């Protein structure tokens, strides 16, 4: 929710652009890793020969389908919905069995995910994605918290709230570039405030004081575009 998470404005645009740019550059496989309620398949100008793979937990995808059915929503391209547990290695086979071709370039979108995973889980996910990515051609777009953010006094109440809800934010690093490089990805890293200003979406307008102070703390978190390194 924007009033809870002031970074949603720039974030939506950043990931929209990652998908639109990939399509412009000829990529035709889009994989939403932890898609959640993402509706890019329905609202972005995707060509009919593209395929969008949506991965998430079964309950989330079922809930989403109810909403989409209620709206009679129609995807702009082929849409493949895959209930998975990303902690279970079998998701990769399910993806390839469903038509994803690792030999063709793809864009992977991991929006709003890394914070919920431990460092080990992030490491494994980056390795898994690298194993599905065409060297030199496949891309990854993701966001990442800084370690400084997780330790900032201004966000501790918010972090406690998330933990109380059973969805703690667990991971952040002040070195996202080297972290991705260690797992096969050459990263282009930008800070939230820089990207947000570019889009005219930062600082978040009209938010309460406590939200504004969290936004200030979040300003040095990261949006990342990465490319699978050539081997
Ligand atoms: C904050 S939501 C982000 C959703 C969407 N990408 C967005 O930005 O709106 C995090 C998502 O990660 C999914 N998720 C977390 N752990 C997962 C796992 N082990 N397997 C599959 N999905 C997972 C959750 O179900 C949830 O939909």
mmCIF file of C-alpha atoms and ligand atoms in Angstrom:
data_model
loop_
_atom_site.group_PDB
_atom_site.id
_atom_site.type_symbol
_atom_site.label_atom_id
_atom_site.label_comp_id
_atom_site.label_asym_id
_atom_site.label_seq_id
_atom_site.Cartn_x
_atom_site.Cartn_y
_atom_site.Cartn_z
ATOM 1 C CA UNK A 1 0.000 0.000 0.000
ATOM 2 C CA UNK A 2 1.476 3.377 -0.969
ATOM 3 C CA UNK A 3 0.604 4.914 2.409
ATOM 4 C CA UNK A 4 2.596 2.114 4.068
ATOM 5 C CA UNK A 5 5.282 1.728 1.445
ATOM 6 C CA UNK A 6 6.207 5.070 -0.118
ATOM 7 C CA UNK A 7 8.494 3.424 -2.655
ATOM 8 C CA UNK A 8 5.663 1.843 -4.680
ATOM 9 C CA UNK A 9 5.386 4.795 -7.106
ATOM 10 C CA UNK A 10 8.936 4.673 -8.511
ATOM 11 C CA UNK A 11 9.025 0.919 -8.138
ATOM 12 C CA UNK A 12 6.048 0.274 -10.404
ATOM 13 C CA UNK A 13 7.480 2.476 -13.127
ATOM 14 C CA UNK A 14 10.982 0.985 -12.830
ATOM 15 C CA UNK A 15 9.723 -2.571 -13.355
ATOM 16 C CA UNK A 16 7.244 -1.533 -16.054
ATOM 17 C CA UNK A 17 10.144 0.010 -17.957
ATOM 18 C CA UNK A 18 12.264 -3.117 -17.480
ATOM 19 C CA UNK A 19 9.594 -5.193 -19.202
ATOM 20 C CA UNK A 20 8.807 -2.651 -21.933
ATOM 21 C CA UNK A 21 12.520 -2.185 -22.718
ATOM 22 C CA UNK A 22 13.034 -5.939 -22.952
ATOM 23 C CA UNK A 23 10.139 -6.245 -25.410
ATOM 24 C CA UNK A 24 11.511 -3.304 -27.422
ATOM 25 C CA UNK A 25 14.861 -5.132 -27.607
ATOM 26 C CA UNK A 26 13.234 -8.263 -28.989
ATOM 27 C CA UNK A 27 12.942 -10.445 -25.870
ATOM 28 C CA UNK A 28 9.786 -12.523 -25.806
ATOM 29 C CA UNK A 29 10.006 -14.379 -22.483
ATOM 30 C CA UNK A 30 9.039 -12.510 -19.322
ATOM 31 C CA UNK A 31 9.186 -14.338 -16.015
ATOM 32 C CA UNK A 32 7.613 -12.698 -12.993
ATOM 33 C CA UNK A 33 9.381 -14.347 -10.088
ATOM 34 C CA UNK A 34 6.936 -14.003 -7.169
ATOM 35 C CA UNK A 35 4.333 -12.274 -9.347
ATOM 36 C CA UNK A 36 1.859 -11.606 -6.556
ATOM 37 C CA UNK A 37 -0.989 -9.434 -7.852
ATOM 38 C CA UNK A 38 1.166 -8.066 -10.689
ATOM 39 C CA UNK A 39 -1.045 -7.170 -13.680
ATOM 40 C CA UNK A 40 1.643 -6.359 -16.246
ATOM 41 C CA UNK A 41 0.304 -9.120 -18.492
ATOM 42 C CA UNK A 42 -2.920 -7.133 -18.745
ATOM 43 C CA UNK A 43 -1.865 -3.509 -18.765
ATOM 44 C CA UNK A 44 1.480 -3.264 -20.588
ATOM 45 C CA UNK A 45 1.666 -3.173 -24.400
ATOM 46 C CA UNK A 46 2.935 -6.730 -24.822
ATOM 47 C CA UNK A 47 2.989 -8.310 -28.293
ATOM 48 C CA UNK A 48 0.919 -11.461 -28.774
ATOM 49 C CA UNK A 49 4.037 -13.544 -29.524
ATOM 50 C CA UNK A 50 5.434 -12.865 -26.040
ATOM 51 C CA UNK A 51 4.917 -15.211 -23.097
ATOM 52 C CA UNK A 52 4.651 -14.056 -19.529
ATOM 53 C CA UNK A 53 5.283 -16.692 -16.852
ATOM 54 C CA UNK A 54 3.866 -15.862 -13.442
ATOM 55 C CA UNK A 55 5.363 -17.747 -10.489
ATOM 56 C CA UNK A 56 4.032 -17.516 -6.961
ATOM 57 C CA UNK A 57 2.477 -19.544 -4.189
ATOM 58 C CA UNK A 58 -0.690 -21.401 -5.147
ATOM 59 C CA UNK A 59 -2.960 -19.510 -2.718
ATOM 60 C CA UNK A 60 -1.797 -16.135 -3.977
ATOM 61 C CA UNK A 61 -2.331 -17.065 -7.613
ATOM 62 C CA UNK A 62 -5.777 -18.520 -6.850
ATOM 63 C CA UNK A 63 -6.831 -15.311 -5.114
ATOM 64 C CA UNK A 64 -5.507 -13.269 -8.023
ATOM 65 C CA UNK A 65 -7.425 -15.375 -10.546
ATOM 66 C CA UNK A 66 -10.669 -14.693 -8.665
ATOM 67 C CA UNK A 67 -10.087 -10.958 -9.007
ATOM 68 C CA UNK A 68 -9.119 -11.239 -12.683
ATOM 69 C CA UNK A 69 -12.151 -13.410 -13.460
ATOM 70 C CA UNK A 70 -14.397 -10.872 -11.730
ATOM 71 C CA UNK A 71 -13.021 -8.194 -14.046
ATOM 72 C CA UNK A 72 -13.126 -10.430 -17.117
ATOM 73 C CA UNK A 73 -9.488 -9.429 -17.609
ATOM 74 C CA UNK A 74 -7.699 -10.581 -20.756
ATOM 75 C CA UNK A 75 -3.933 -10.891 -20.980
ATOM 76 C CA UNK A 76 -2.202 -9.099 -23.875
ATOM 77 C CA UNK A 77 -0.003 -12.098 -24.623
ATOM 78 C CA UNK A 78 0.320 -15.764 -23.709
ATOM 79 C CA UNK A 79 0.157 -16.018 -19.914
ATOM 80 C CA UNK A 80 1.364 -19.086 -18.036
ATOM 81 C CA UNK A 81 0.524 -19.228 -14.348
ATOM 82 C CA UNK A 82 2.718 -21.518 -12.262
ATOM 83 C CA UNK A 83 2.036 -22.252 -8.585
ATOM 84 C CA UNK A 84 5.442 -22.935 -7.054
ATOM 85 C CA UNK A 85 7.511 -22.782 -3.923
ATOM 86 C CA UNK A 86 10.651 -20.928 -4.914
ATOM 87 C CA UNK A 87 12.468 -22.677 -2.061
ATOM 88 C CA UNK A 88 11.862 -25.980 -3.788
ATOM 89 C CA UNK A 89 14.265 -26.584 -6.682
ATOM 90 C CA UNK A 90 11.511 -28.221 -8.714
ATOM 91 C CA UNK A 91 10.158 -24.829 -9.800
ATOM 92 C CA UNK A 92 12.829 -24.646 -12.495
ATOM 93 C CA UNK A 93 11.710 -27.889 -14.141
ATOM 94 C CA UNK A 94 8.084 -26.790 -13.937
ATOM 95 C CA UNK A 95 9.004 -23.563 -15.722
ATOM 96 C CA UNK A 96 10.884 -25.276 -18.544
ATOM 97 C CA UNK A 97 8.192 -27.982 -18.848
ATOM 98 C CA UNK A 98 5.695 -25.148 -19.297
ATOM 99 C CA UNK A 99 7.468 -23.764 -22.342
ATOM 100 C CA UNK A 100 10.195 -21.530 -20.941
ATOM 101 C CA UNK A 101 13.279 -21.966 -23.124
ATOM 102 C CA UNK A 102 16.582 -21.203 -21.305
ATOM 103 C CA UNK A 103 18.384 -20.990 -24.647
ATOM 104 C CA UNK A 104 16.288 -17.959 -25.610
ATOM 105 C CA UNK A 105 16.761 -14.602 -23.893
ATOM 106 C CA UNK A 106 14.405 -13.693 -21.088
ATOM 107 C CA UNK A 107 13.753 -10.935 -18.624
ATOM 108 C CA UNK A 108 13.252 -12.042 -15.025
ATOM 109 C CA UNK A 109 11.394 -9.647 -12.767
ATOM 110 C CA UNK A 110 11.874 -10.186 -9.030
ATOM 111 C CA UNK A 111 9.969 -7.235 -7.603
ATOM 112 C CA UNK A 112 9.419 -6.957 -3.877
ATOM 113 C CA UNK A 113 10.954 -10.341 -3.151
ATOM 114 C CA UNK A 114 14.572 -10.200 -1.952
ATOM 115 C CA UNK A 115 13.723 -8.506 1.369
ATOM 116 C CA UNK A 116 11.573 -11.480 2.395
ATOM 117 C CA UNK A 117 14.306 -14.037 1.764
ATOM 118 C CA UNK A 118 17.357 -14.812 3.863
ATOM 119 C CA UNK A 119 20.813 -14.199 2.415
ATOM 120 C CA UNK A 120 21.154 -17.908 1.615
ATOM 121 C CA UNK A 121 17.770 -17.974 -0.093
ATOM 122 C CA UNK A 122 18.682 -14.904 -2.158
ATOM 123 C CA UNK A 123 21.946 -16.539 -3.120
ATOM 124 C CA UNK A 124 20.180 -19.697 -4.241
ATOM 125 C CA UNK A 125 17.586 -17.742 -6.195
ATOM 126 C CA UNK A 126 20.247 -15.745 -8.056
ATOM 127 C CA UNK A 127 22.047 -18.995 -8.912
ATOM 128 C CA UNK A 128 18.786 -20.619 -10.029
ATOM 129 C CA UNK A 129 17.906 -17.662 -12.246
ATOM 130 C CA UNK A 130 21.437 -17.609 -13.681
ATOM 131 C CA UNK A 131 21.071 -21.285 -14.596
ATOM 132 C CA UNK A 132 17.972 -20.401 -16.654
ATOM 133 C CA UNK A 133 19.454 -17.305 -18.288
ATOM 134 C CA UNK A 134 21.147 -16.964 -21.675
ATOM 135 C CA UNK A 135 24.654 -15.520 -21.094
ATOM 136 C CA UNK A 136 25.019 -12.009 -22.436
ATOM 137 C CA UNK A 137 21.346 -11.715 -23.337
ATOM 138 C CA UNK A 138 19.038 -12.514 -20.440
ATOM 139 C CA UNK A 139 18.230 -9.853 -17.889
ATOM 140 C CA UNK A 140 17.106 -9.540 -14.322
ATOM 141 C CA UNK A 141 15.300 -6.631 -12.697
ATOM 142 C CA UNK A 142 15.019 -6.574 -8.930
ATOM 143 C CA UNK A 143 14.945 -4.342 -5.892
ATOM 144 C CA UNK A 144 17.045 -4.729 -2.779
ATOM 145 C CA UNK A 145 17.250 -3.160 0.660
ATOM 146 C CA UNK A 146 20.484 -1.775 2.009
ATOM 147 C CA UNK A 147 21.853 -3.080 5.295
ATOM 148 C CA UNK A 148 21.857 0.561 6.465
ATOM 149 C CA UNK A 149 18.105 0.720 5.891
ATOM 150 C CA UNK A 150 17.456 -2.380 7.997
ATOM 151 C CA UNK A 151 19.513 -0.854 10.816
ATOM 152 C CA UNK A 152 18.008 2.650 10.588
ATOM 153 C CA UNK A 153 16.141 3.634 13.797
ATOM 154 C CA UNK A 154 13.434 5.380 11.736
ATOM 155 C CA UNK A 155 12.236 2.099 10.248
ATOM 156 C CA UNK A 156 12.386 -0.196 13.279
ATOM 157 C CA UNK A 157 8.687 0.170 14.147
ATOM 158 C CA UNK A 158 7.712 -0.614 10.575
ATOM 159 C CA UNK A 159 9.975 -3.663 10.531
ATOM 160 C CA UNK A 160 8.408 -4.880 13.776
ATOM 161 C CA UNK A 161 4.967 -4.464 12.233
ATOM 162 C CA UNK A 162 5.983 -6.620 9.265
ATOM 163 C CA UNK A 163 7.449 -9.256 11.579
ATOM 164 C CA UNK A 164 4.242 -9.259 13.662
ATOM 165 C CA UNK A 165 2.291 -9.873 10.473
ATOM 166 C CA UNK A 166 4.478 -12.894 9.767
ATOM 167 C CA UNK A 167 6.250 -11.337 6.778
ATOM 168 C CA UNK A 168 9.570 -10.068 8.183
ATOM 169 C CA UNK A 169 12.074 -8.244 5.991
ATOM 170 C CA UNK A 170 15.238 -10.243 6.421
ATOM 171 C CA UNK A 171 17.885 -9.239 3.943
ATOM 172 C CA UNK A 172 19.719 -6.149 2.812
ATOM 173 C CA UNK A 173 23.263 -5.422 1.691
ATOM 174 C CA UNK A 174 25.294 -2.285 1.125
ATOM 175 C CA UNK A 175 27.132 -4.075 -1.694
ATOM 176 C CA UNK A 176 24.468 -5.212 -4.185
ATOM 177 C CA UNK A 177 26.778 -5.092 -7.215
ATOM 178 C CA UNK A 178 29.389 -7.510 -5.815
ATOM 179 C CA UNK A 179 26.608 -9.644 -4.333
ATOM 180 C CA UNK A 180 25.036 -10.207 -7.765
ATOM 181 C CA UNK A 181 28.419 -10.508 -9.470
ATOM 182 C CA UNK A 182 29.187 -13.465 -7.230
ATOM 183 C CA UNK A 183 26.186 -15.273 -8.728
ATOM 184 C CA UNK A 184 26.544 -14.663 -12.434
ATOM 185 C CA UNK A 185 24.919 -11.251 -12.849
ATOM 186 C CA UNK A 186 26.530 -7.957 -13.883
ATOM 187 C CA UNK A 187 24.452 -5.339 -12.099
ATOM 188 C CA UNK A 188 23.588 -1.751 -12.893
ATOM 189 C CA UNK A 189 22.533 -0.390 -9.494
ATOM 190 C CA UNK A 190 20.569 2.815 -8.820
ATOM 191 C CA UNK A 191 19.254 4.308 -5.601
ATOM 192 C CA UNK A 192 15.497 4.632 -5.068
ATOM 193 C CA UNK A 193 15.578 8.412 -4.792
ATOM 194 C CA UNK A 194 17.543 8.844 -8.029
ATOM 195 C CA UNK A 195 15.117 6.645 -9.979
ATOM 196 C CA UNK A 196 12.111 8.165 -8.237
ATOM 197 C CA UNK A 197 13.191 11.718 -9.107
ATOM 198 C CA UNK A 198 13.765 10.735 -12.723
ATOM 199 C CA UNK A 199 10.114 9.661 -12.870
ATOM 200 C CA UNK A 200 8.833 12.678 -10.924
ATOM 201 C CA UNK A 201 7.734 10.226 -8.201
ATOM 202 C CA UNK A 202 10.124 11.220 -5.386
ATOM 203 C CA UNK A 203 9.886 12.316 -2.661
ATOM 204 C CA UNK A 204 6.462 10.681 -2.279
ATOM 205 C CA UNK A 205 3.871 13.462 -2.199
ATOM 206 C CA UNK A 206 1.456 14.087 0.648
ATOM 207 C CA UNK A 207 2.457 11.310 3.029
ATOM 208 C CA UNK A 208 2.354 11.435 6.835
ATOM 209 C CA UNK A 209 5.478 12.417 8.748
ATOM 210 C CA UNK A 210 6.367 8.890 9.861
ATOM 211 C CA UNK A 211 5.995 7.625 6.285
ATOM 212 C CA UNK A 212 8.150 10.513 5.021
ATOM 213 C CA UNK A 213 10.908 9.601 7.471
ATOM 214 C CA UNK A 214 10.780 5.996 6.294
ATOM 215 C CA UNK A 215 10.931 7.219 2.717
ATOM 216 C CA UNK A 216 14.038 9.218 3.560
ATOM 217 C CA UNK A 217 15.602 6.076 5.040
ATOM 218 C CA UNK A 218 14.572 4.072 1.950
ATOM 219 C CA UNK A 219 16.050 6.569 -0.474
ATOM 220 C CA UNK A 220 19.367 4.708 -0.581
ATOM 221 C CA UNK A 221 17.810 1.290 -1.227
ATOM 222 C CA UNK A 222 18.377 -0.149 -4.658
ATOM 223 C CA UNK A 223 16.746 -0.772 -7.997
ATOM 224 C CA UNK A 224 18.852 -3.156 -10.024
ATOM 225 C CA UNK A 225 19.021 -4.117 -13.679
ATOM 226 C CA UNK A 226 21.411 -6.957 -14.353
ATOM 227 C CA UNK A 227 22.592 -9.000 -17.270
ATOM 228 C CA UNK A 228 23.681 -12.623 -17.160
ATOM 229 C CA UNK A 229 27.443 -12.493 -17.608
ATOM 230 C CA UNK A 230 29.085 -14.154 -20.580
ATOM 231 C CA UNK A 231 30.795 -17.381 -19.569
HETATM 232 C C1 LIG B 1 5.592 -8.280 -1.593
HETATM 233 S S1 LIG B 1 4.972 -9.515 -2.653
HETATM 234 C C2 LIG B 1 5.516 -8.898 -4.225
HETATM 235 C C3 LIG B 1 4.581 -9.296 -5.322
HETATM 236 C C4 LIG B 1 4.789 -8.574 -6.662
HETATM 237 N N1 LIG B 1 6.057 -8.933 -7.259
HETATM 238 C C5 LIG B 1 4.681 -7.085 -6.475
HETATM 239 O O1 LIG B 1 5.709 -6.408 -6.420
HETATM 240 O O2 LIG B 1 3.549 -6.595 -6.326
HETATM 241 C C6 LIG B 1 6.042 -10.906 -2.380
HETATM 242 C C7 LIG B 1 5.561 -12.144 -3.095
HETATM 243 O O3 LIG B 1 6.529 -13.176 -2.947
HETATM 244 C C8 LIG B 1 5.832 -14.392 -2.892
HETATM 245 N N2 LIG B 1 6.718 -15.403 -2.303
HETATM 246 C C9 LIG B 1 7.445 -15.299 -1.182
HETATM 247 N N3 LIG B 1 8.105 -16.447 -0.924
HETATM 248 C C10 LIG B 1 7.776 -17.302 -1.929
HETATM 249 C C11 LIG B 1 8.124 -18.648 -2.235
HETATM 250 N N4 LIG B 1 8.934 -19.354 -1.449
HETATM 251 N N5 LIG B 1 7.613 -19.208 -3.351
HETATM 252 C C12 LIG B 1 6.782 -18.503 -4.163
HETATM 253 N N6 LIG B 1 6.428 -17.221 -3.930
HETATM 254 C C13 LIG B 1 6.905 -16.633 -2.824
HETATM 255 C C14 LIG B 1 4.626 -14.068 -2.029
HETATM 256 O O4 LIG B 1 3.599 -15.027 -2.176
HETATM 257 C C15 LIG B 1 4.248 -12.699 -2.547
HETATM 258 O O5 LIG B 1 3.286 -12.758 -3.575
#
